[in-house]
PDB file of C-alpha atoms and ligand atoms in Angstrom:
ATOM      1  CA  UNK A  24       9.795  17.099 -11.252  1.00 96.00           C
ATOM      2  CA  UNK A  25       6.147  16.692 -11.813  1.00 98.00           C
ATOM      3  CA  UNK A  26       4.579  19.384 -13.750  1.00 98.00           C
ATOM      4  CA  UNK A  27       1.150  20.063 -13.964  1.00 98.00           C
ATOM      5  CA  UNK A  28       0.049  22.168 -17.615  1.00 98.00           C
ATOM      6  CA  UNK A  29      -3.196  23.571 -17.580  1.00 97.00           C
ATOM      7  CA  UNK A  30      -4.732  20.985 -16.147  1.00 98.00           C
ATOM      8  CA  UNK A  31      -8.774  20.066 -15.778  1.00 98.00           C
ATOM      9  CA  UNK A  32     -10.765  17.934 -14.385  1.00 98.00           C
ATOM     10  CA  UNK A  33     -15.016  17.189 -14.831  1.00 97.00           C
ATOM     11  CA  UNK A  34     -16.200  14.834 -13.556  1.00 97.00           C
ATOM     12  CA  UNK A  35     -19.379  13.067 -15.655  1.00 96.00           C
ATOM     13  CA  UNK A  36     -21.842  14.854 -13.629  1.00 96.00           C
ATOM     14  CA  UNK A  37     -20.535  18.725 -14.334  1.00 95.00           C
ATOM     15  CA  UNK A  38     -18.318  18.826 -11.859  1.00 95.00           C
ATOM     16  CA  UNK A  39     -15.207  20.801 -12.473  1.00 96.00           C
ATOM     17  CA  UNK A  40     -12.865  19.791  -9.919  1.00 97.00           C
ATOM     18  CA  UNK A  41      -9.733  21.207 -11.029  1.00 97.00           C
ATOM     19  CA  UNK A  42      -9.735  24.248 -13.540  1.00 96.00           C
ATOM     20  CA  UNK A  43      -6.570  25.205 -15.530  1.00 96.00           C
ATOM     21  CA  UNK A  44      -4.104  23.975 -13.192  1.00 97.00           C
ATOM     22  CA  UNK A  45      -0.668  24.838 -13.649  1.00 97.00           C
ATOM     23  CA  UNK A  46       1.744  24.156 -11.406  1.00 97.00           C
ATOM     24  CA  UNK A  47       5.294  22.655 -10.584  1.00 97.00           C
ATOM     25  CA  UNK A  48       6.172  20.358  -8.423  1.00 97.00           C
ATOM     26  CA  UNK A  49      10.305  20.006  -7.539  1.00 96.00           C
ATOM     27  CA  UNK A  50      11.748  16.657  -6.952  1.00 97.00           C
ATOM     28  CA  UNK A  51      13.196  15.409  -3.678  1.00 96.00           C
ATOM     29  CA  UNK A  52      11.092  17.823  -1.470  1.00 97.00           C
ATOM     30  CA  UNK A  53       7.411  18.074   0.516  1.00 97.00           C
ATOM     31  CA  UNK A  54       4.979  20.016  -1.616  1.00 98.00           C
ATOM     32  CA  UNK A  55       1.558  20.171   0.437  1.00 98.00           C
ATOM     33  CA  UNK A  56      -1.533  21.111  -1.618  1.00 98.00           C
ATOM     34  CA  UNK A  57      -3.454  23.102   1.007  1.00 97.00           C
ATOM     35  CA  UNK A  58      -7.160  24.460   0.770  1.00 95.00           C
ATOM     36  CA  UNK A  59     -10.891  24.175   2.246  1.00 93.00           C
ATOM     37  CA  UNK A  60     -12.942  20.846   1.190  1.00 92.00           C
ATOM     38  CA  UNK A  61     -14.023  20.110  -2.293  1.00 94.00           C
ATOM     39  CA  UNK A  62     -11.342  22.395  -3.946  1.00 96.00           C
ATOM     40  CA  UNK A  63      -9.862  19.488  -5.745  1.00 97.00           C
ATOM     41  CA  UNK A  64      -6.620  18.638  -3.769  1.00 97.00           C
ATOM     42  CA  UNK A  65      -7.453  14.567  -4.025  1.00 96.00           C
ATOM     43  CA  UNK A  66      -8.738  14.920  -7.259  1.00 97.00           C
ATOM     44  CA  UNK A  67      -5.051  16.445  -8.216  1.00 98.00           C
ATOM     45  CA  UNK A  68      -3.642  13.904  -6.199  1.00 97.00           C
ATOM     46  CA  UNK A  69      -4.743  10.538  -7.909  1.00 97.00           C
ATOM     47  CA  UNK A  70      -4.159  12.451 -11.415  1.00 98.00           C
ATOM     48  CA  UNK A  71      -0.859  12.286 -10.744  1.00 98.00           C
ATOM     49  CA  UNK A  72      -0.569   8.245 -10.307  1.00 96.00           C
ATOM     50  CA  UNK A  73      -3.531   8.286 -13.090  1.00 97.00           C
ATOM     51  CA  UNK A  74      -6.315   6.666 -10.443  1.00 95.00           C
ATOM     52  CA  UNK A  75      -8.110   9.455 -12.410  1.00 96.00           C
ATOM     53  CA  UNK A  76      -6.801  10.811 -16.073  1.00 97.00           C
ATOM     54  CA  UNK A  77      -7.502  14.979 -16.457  1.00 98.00           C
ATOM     55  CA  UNK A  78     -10.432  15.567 -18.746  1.00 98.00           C
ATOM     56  CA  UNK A  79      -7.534  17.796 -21.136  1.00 98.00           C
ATOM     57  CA  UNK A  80      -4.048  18.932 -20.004  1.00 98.00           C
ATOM     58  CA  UNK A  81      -0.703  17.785 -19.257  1.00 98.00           C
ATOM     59  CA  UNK A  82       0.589  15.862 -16.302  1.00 98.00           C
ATOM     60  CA  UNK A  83       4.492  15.280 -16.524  1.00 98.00           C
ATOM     61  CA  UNK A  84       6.652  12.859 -14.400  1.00 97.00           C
ATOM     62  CA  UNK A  85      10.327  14.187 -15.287  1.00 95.00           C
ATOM     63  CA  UNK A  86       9.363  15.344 -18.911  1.00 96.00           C
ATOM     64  CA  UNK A  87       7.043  12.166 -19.494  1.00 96.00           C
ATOM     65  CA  UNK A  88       3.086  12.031 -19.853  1.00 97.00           C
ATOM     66  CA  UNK A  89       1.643  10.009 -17.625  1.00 97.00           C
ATOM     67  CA  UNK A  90      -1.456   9.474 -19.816  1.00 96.00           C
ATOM     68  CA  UNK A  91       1.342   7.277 -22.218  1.00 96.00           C
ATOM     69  CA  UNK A  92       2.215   5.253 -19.060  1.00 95.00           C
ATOM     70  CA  UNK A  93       0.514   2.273 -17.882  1.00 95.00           C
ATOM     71  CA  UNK A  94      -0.884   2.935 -14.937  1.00 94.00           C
ATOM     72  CA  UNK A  95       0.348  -0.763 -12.820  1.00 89.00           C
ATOM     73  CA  UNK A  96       3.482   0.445 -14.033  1.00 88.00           C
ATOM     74  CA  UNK A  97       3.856   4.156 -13.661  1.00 92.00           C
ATOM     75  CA  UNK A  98       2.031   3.173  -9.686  1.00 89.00           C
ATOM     76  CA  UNK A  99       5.564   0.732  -9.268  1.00 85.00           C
ATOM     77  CA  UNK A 100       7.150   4.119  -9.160  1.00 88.00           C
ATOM     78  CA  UNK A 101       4.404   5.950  -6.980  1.00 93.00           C
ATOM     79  CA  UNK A 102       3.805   5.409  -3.825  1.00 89.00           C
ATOM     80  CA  UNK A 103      -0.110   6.127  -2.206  1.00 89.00           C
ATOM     81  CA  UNK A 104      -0.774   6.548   1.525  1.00 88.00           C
ATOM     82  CA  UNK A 105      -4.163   7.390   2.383  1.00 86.00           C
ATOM     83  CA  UNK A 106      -5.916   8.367   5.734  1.00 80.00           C
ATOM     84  CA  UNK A 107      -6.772   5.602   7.287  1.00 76.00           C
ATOM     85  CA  UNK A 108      -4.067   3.087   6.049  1.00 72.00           C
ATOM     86  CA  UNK A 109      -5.950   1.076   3.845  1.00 80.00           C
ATOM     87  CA  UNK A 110      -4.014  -2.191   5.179  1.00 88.00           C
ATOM     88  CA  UNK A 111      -5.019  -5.305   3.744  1.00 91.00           C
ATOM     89  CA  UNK A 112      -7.275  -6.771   7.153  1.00 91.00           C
ATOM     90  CA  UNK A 113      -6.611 -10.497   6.454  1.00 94.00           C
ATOM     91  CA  UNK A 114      -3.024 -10.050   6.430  1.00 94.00           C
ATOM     92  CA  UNK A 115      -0.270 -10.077   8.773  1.00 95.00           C
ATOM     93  CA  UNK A 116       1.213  -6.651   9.263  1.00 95.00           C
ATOM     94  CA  UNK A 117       4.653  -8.033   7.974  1.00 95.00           C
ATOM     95  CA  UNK A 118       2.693  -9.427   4.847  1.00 94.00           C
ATOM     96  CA  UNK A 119       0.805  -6.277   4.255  1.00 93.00           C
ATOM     97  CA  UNK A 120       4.311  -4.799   3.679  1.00 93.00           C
ATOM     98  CA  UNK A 121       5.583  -7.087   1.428  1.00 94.00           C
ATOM     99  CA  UNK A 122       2.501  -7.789  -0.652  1.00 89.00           C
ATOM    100  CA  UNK A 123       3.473  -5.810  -3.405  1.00 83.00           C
ATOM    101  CA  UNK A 124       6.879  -6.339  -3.657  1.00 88.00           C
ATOM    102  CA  UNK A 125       6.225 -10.583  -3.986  1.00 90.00           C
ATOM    103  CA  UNK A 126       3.790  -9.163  -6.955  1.00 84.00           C
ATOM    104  CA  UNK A 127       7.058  -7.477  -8.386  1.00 82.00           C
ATOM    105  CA  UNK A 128       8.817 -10.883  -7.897  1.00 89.00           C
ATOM    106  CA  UNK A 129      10.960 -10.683  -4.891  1.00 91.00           C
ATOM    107  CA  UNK A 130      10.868 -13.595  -3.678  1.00 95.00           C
ATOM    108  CA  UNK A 131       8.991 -14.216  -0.458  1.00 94.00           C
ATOM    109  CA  UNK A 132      11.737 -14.549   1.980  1.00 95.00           C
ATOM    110  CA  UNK A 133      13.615 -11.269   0.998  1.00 95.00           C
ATOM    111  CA  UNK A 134      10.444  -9.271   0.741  1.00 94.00           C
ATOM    112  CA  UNK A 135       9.578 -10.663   3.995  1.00 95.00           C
ATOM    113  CA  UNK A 136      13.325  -9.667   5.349  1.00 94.00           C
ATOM    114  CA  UNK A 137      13.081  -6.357   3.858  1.00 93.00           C
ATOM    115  CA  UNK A 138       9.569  -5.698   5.274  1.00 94.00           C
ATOM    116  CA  UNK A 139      11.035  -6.289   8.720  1.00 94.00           C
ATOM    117  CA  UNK A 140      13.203  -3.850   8.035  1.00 91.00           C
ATOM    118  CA  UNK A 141      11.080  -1.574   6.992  1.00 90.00           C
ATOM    119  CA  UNK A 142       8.887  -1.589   9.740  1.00 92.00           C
ATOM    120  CA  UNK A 143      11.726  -1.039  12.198  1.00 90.00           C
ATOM    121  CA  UNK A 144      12.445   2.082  10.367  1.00 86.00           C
ATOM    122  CA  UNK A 145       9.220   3.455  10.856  1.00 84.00           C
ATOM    123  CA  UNK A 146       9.471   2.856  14.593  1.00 85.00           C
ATOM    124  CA  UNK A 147       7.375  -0.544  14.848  1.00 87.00           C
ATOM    125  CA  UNK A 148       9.056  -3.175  16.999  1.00 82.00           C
ATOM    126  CA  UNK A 149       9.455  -6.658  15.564  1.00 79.00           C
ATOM    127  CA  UNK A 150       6.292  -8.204  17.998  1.00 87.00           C
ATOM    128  CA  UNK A 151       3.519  -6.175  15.472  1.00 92.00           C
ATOM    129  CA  UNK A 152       5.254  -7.330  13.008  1.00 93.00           C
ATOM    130  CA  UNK A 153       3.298 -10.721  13.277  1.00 94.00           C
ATOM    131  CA  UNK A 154       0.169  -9.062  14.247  1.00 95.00           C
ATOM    132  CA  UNK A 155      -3.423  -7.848  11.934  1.00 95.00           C
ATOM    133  CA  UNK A 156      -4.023  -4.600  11.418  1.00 93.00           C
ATOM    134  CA  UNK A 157      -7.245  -4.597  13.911  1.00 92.00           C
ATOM    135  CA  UNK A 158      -4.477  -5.323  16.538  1.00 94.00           C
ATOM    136  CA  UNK A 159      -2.761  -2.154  16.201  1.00 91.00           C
ATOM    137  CA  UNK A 160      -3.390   1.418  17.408  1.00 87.00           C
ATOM    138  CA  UNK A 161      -4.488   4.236  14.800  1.00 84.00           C
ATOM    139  CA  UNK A 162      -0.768   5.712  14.326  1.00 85.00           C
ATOM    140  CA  UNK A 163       0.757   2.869  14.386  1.00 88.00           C
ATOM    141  CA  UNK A 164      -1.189   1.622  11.442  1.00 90.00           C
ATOM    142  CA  UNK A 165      -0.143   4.276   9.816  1.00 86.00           C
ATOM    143  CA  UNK A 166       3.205   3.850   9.830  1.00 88.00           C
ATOM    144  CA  UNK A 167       2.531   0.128   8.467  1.00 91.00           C
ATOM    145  CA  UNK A 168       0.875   2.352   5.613  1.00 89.00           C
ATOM    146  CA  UNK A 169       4.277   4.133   5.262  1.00 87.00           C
ATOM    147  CA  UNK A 170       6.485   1.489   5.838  1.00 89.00           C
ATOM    148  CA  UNK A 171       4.143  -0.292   2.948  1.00 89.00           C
ATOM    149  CA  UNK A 172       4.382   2.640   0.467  1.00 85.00           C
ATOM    150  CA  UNK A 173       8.035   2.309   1.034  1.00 86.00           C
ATOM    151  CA  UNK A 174       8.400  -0.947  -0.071  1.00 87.00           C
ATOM    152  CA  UNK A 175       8.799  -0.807  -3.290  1.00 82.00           C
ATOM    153  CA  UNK A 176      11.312   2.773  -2.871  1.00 85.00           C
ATOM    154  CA  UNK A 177       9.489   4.804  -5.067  1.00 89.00           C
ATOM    155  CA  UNK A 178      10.839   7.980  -5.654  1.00 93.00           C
ATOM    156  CA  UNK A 179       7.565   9.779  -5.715  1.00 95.00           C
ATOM    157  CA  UNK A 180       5.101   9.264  -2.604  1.00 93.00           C
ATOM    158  CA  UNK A 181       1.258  10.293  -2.560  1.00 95.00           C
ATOM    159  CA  UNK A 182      -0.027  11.630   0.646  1.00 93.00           C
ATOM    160  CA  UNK A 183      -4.073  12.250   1.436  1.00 93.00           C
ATOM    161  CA  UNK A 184      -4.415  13.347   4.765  1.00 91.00           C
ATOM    162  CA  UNK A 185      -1.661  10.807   6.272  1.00 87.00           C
ATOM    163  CA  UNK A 186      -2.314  12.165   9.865  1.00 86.00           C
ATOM    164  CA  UNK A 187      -5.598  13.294  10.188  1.00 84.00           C
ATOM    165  CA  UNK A 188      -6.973   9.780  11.365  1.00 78.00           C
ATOM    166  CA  UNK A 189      -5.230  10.297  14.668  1.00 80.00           C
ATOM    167  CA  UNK A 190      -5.450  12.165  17.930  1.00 82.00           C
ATOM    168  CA  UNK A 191      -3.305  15.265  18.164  1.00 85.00           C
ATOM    169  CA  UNK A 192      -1.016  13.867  20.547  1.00 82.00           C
ATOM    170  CA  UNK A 193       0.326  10.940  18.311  1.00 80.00           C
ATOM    171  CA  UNK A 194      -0.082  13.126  14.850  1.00 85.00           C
ATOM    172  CA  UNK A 195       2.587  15.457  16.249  1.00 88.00           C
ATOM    173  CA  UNK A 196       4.723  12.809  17.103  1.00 83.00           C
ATOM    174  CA  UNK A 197       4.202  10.990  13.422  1.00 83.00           C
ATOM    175  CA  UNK A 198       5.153  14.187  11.719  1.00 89.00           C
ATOM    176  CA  UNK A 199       8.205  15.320  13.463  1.00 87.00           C
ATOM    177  CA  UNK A 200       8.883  10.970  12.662  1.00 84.00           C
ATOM    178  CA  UNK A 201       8.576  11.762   8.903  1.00 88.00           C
ATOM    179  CA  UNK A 202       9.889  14.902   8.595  1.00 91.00           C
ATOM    180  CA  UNK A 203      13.323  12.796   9.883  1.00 87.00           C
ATOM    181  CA  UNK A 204      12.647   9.853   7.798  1.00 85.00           C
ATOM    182  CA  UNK A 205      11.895  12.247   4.849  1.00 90.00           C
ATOM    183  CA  UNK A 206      15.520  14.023   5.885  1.00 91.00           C
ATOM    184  CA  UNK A 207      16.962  10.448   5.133  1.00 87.00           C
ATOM    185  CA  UNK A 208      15.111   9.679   1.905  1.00 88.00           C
ATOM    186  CA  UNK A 209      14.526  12.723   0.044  1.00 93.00           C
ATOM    187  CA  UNK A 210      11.759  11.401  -1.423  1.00 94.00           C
ATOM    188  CA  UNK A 211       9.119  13.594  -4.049  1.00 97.00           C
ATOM    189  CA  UNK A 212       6.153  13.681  -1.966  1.00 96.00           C
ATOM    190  CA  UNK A 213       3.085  15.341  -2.481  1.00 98.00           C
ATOM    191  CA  UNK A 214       0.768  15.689   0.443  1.00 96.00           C
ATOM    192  CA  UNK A 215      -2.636  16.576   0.595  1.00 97.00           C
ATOM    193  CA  UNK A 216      -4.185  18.651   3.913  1.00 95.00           C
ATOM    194  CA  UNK A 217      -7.016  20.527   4.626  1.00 93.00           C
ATOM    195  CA  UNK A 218      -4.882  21.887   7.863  1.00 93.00           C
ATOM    196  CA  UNK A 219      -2.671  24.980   6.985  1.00 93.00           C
ATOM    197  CA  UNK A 220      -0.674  24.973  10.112  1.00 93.00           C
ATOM    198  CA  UNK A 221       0.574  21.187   8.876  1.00 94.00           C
ATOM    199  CA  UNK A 222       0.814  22.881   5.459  1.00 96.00           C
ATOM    200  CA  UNK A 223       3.385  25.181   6.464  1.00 95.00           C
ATOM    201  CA  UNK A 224       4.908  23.079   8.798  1.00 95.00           C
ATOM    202  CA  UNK A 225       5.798  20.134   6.809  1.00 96.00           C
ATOM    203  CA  UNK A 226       5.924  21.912   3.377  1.00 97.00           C
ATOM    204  CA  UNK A 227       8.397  22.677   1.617  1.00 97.00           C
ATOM    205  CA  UNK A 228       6.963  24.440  -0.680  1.00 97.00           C
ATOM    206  CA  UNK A 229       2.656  25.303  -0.525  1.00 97.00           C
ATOM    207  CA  UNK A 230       0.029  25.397  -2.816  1.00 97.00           C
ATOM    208  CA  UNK A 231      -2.868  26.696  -1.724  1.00 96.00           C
ATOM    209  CA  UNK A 232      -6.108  25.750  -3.849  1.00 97.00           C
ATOM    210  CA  UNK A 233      -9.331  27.589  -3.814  1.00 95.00           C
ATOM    211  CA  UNK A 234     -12.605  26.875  -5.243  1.00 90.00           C
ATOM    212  CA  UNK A 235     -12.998  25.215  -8.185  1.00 88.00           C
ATOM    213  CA  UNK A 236      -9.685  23.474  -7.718  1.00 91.00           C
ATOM    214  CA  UNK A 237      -7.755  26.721  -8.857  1.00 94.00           C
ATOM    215  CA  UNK A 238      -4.455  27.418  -7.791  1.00 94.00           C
ATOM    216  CA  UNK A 239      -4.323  30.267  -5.604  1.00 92.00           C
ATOM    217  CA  UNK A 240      -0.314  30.478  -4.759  1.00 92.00           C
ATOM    218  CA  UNK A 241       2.234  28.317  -4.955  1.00 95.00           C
ATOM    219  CA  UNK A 242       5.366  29.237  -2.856  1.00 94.00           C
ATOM    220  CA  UNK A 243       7.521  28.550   0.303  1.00 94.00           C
ATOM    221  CA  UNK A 244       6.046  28.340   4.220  1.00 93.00           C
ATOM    222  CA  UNK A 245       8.315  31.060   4.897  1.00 93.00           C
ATOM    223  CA  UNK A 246       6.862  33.748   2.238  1.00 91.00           C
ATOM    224  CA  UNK A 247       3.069  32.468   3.163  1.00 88.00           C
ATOM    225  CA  UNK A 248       3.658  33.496   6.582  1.00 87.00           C
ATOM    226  CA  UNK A 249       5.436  37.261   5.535  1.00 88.00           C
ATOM    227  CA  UNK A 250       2.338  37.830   3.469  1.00 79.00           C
ATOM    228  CA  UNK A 251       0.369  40.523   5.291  1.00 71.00           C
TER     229      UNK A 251
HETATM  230  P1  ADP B 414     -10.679  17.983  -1.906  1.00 85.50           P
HETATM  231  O1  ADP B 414      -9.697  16.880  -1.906  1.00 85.50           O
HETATM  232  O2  ADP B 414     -10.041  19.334  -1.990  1.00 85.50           O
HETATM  233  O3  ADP B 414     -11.647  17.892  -0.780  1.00 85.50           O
HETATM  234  P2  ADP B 414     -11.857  16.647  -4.216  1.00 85.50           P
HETATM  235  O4  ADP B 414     -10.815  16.567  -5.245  1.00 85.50           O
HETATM  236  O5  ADP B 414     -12.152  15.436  -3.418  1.00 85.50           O
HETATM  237  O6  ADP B 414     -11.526  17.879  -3.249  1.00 85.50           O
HETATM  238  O7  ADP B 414     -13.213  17.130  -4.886  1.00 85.50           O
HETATM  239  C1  ADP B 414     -13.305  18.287  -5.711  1.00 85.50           C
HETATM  240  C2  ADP B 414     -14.750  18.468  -6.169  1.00 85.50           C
HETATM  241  O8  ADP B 414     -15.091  17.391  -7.030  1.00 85.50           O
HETATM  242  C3  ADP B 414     -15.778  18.476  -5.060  1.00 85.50           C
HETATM  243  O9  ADP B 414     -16.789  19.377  -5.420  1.00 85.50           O
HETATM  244  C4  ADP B 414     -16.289  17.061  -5.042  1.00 85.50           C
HETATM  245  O10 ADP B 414     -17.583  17.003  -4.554  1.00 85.50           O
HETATM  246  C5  ADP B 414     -16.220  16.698  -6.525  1.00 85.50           C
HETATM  247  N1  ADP B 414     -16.028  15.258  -6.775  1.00 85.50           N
HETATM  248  C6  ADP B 414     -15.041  14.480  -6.289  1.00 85.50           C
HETATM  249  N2  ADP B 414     -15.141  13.231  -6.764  1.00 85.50           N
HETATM  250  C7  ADP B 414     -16.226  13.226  -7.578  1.00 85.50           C
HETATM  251  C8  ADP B 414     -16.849  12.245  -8.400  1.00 85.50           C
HETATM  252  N3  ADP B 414     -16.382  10.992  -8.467  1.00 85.50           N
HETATM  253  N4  ADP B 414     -17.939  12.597  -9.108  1.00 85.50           N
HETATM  254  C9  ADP B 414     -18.401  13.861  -9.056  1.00 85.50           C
HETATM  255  N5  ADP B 414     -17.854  14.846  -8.322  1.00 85.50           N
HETATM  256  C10 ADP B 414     -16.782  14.541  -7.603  1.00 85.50           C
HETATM  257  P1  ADP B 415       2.453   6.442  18.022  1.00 85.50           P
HETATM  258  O1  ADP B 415       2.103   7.241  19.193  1.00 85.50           O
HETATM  259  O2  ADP B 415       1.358   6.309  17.019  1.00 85.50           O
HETATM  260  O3  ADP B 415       2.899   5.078  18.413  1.00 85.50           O
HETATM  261  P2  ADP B 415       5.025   8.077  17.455  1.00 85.50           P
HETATM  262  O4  ADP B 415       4.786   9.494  17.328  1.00 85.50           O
HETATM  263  O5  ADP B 415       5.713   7.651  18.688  1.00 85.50           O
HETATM  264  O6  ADP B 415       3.617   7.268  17.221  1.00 85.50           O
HETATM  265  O7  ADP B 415       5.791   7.537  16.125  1.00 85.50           O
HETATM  266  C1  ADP B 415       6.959   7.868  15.456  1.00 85.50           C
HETATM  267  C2  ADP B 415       7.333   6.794  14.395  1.00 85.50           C
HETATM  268  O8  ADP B 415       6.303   6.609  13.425  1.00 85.50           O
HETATM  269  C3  ADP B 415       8.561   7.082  13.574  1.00 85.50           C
HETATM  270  O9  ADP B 415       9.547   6.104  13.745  1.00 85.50           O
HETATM  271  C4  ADP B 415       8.095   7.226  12.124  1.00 85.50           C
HETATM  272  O10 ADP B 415       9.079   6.769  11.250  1.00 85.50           O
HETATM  273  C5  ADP B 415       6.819   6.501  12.088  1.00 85.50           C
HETATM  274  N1  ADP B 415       5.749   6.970  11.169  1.00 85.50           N
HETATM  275  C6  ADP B 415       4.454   6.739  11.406  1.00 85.50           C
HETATM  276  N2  ADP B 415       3.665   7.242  10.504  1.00 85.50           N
HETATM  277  C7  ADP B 415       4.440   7.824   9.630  1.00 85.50           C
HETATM  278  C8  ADP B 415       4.184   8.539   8.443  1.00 85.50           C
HETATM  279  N3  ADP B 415       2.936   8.740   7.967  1.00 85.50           N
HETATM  280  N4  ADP B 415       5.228   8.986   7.765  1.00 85.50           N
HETATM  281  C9  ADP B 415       6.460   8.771   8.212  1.00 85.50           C
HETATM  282  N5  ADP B 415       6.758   8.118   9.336  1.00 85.50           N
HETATM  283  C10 ADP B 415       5.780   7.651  10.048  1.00 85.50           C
END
């Protein structure tokens, strides 16, 4: 459970990007924080991995403070996908996936097994493996994002805008892929979208932010949609 108390965010300029933000979020399910631009979704994102610490308040991973963590550490636990996949250019597609866990101290030929792996879960076939990332189509270097953020089985994953870098043919295609692999994995994930439609179809629970990165509701796709 991560648990957001009364949470703020300024940025040095003036900036309040999150205001008194309180909010739960339950473990092993899809929460999607949901609202226009600038209402401090991302901001409330990295907070959460500590890529930015609140300016006062309380984040909580399972009863502990994140601010006590270090942050290489607490981010072994974390996964982070971001829009356009943020693959390392100069490497291999099968070494962009098992990068990190070599830095952990698998050694090279398991983390190179396991990336393999990996990447066949996330519906790559075995000749990208050996490819670069330039070589690859927009969704499918994605899911070498994914398949990299699973590499090191976090049980929380960090989500900003995973499909919004590709055409709406393939994005409905990736999500109906991760809402099965999610069905597998049961992994914490927080997502980030300015889309309500993906909100409420990938969430399972909602929290819609408003201006000044305040929470406007928190609840399930189904009660969203009763609301008149
Ligand atoms: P969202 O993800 O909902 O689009 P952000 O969290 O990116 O919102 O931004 C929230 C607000 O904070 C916006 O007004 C944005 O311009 C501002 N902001 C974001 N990053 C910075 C920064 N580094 N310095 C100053 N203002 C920032
Ligand atoms: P494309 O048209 O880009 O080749 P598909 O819709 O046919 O994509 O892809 C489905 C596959 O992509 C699945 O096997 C799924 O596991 C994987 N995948 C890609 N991106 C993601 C993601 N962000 N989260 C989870 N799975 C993903």
């Amino acid at each position: 459970m991560i648990e957001f108390d009364d949470v703020t965010k300024r940025y040095p300029d003036g900036t309040v990007a999150v205001g008194n933000l309180s909010m739960t979020i339950p473990t092993g399910a899809i929460t999607v924080l949901v609202g226009p631009s600038g209402c401090g979704k991302t901001t409330s994102l990295r907070m959460i991995n500590r890529m930015i610490d609140p300016t006062s308040g309380t984040i909580r991973i399972d009863g502990q403070d994140v601010t006590s963590q270090d942050p290489a550490l607490l981010r072994r636990s974390i996964g982070y996908v971001i829009q356009h996949a943020g693959l390392f250019p100069h490497r291999t597609v099968v070494d962009n996936v098992a990068t990190v866990p070599v830095l952990n101290g698998l050694p090279r030929k398991q983390a190179r097994a396991q990336a393999y792996e990996l990447l066949e879960r996330v519906g790559l076939t075995a000749g990208m493996a050996d490819r670069y990332p330039v070589q690859l189509s927009g969704g499918q270097q994605q899911r070498v994002g994914v398949a990299r953020a699973l590499a090191a089985d976090p049980p929380v994953m960090l989500m900003d805008e995973p499909f919004s870098a590709v055409d709406p043919v393939v994005r409905e295609g990736l999500q109906k892929e991760f809402l099965r692999l999610q069905g597998e994995l049961g992994k914490t994930i927080v997502m980030v979208t300015h889309d309500i439609d993906e909100a409420i179809k990938l969430g399972d629970h909602v929290a819609v932010f408003a201006e000044g990165g305040r929470l406007a509701q928190l609840s399930t796709p189904e009660d969203l949609l009763s609301q008149p």
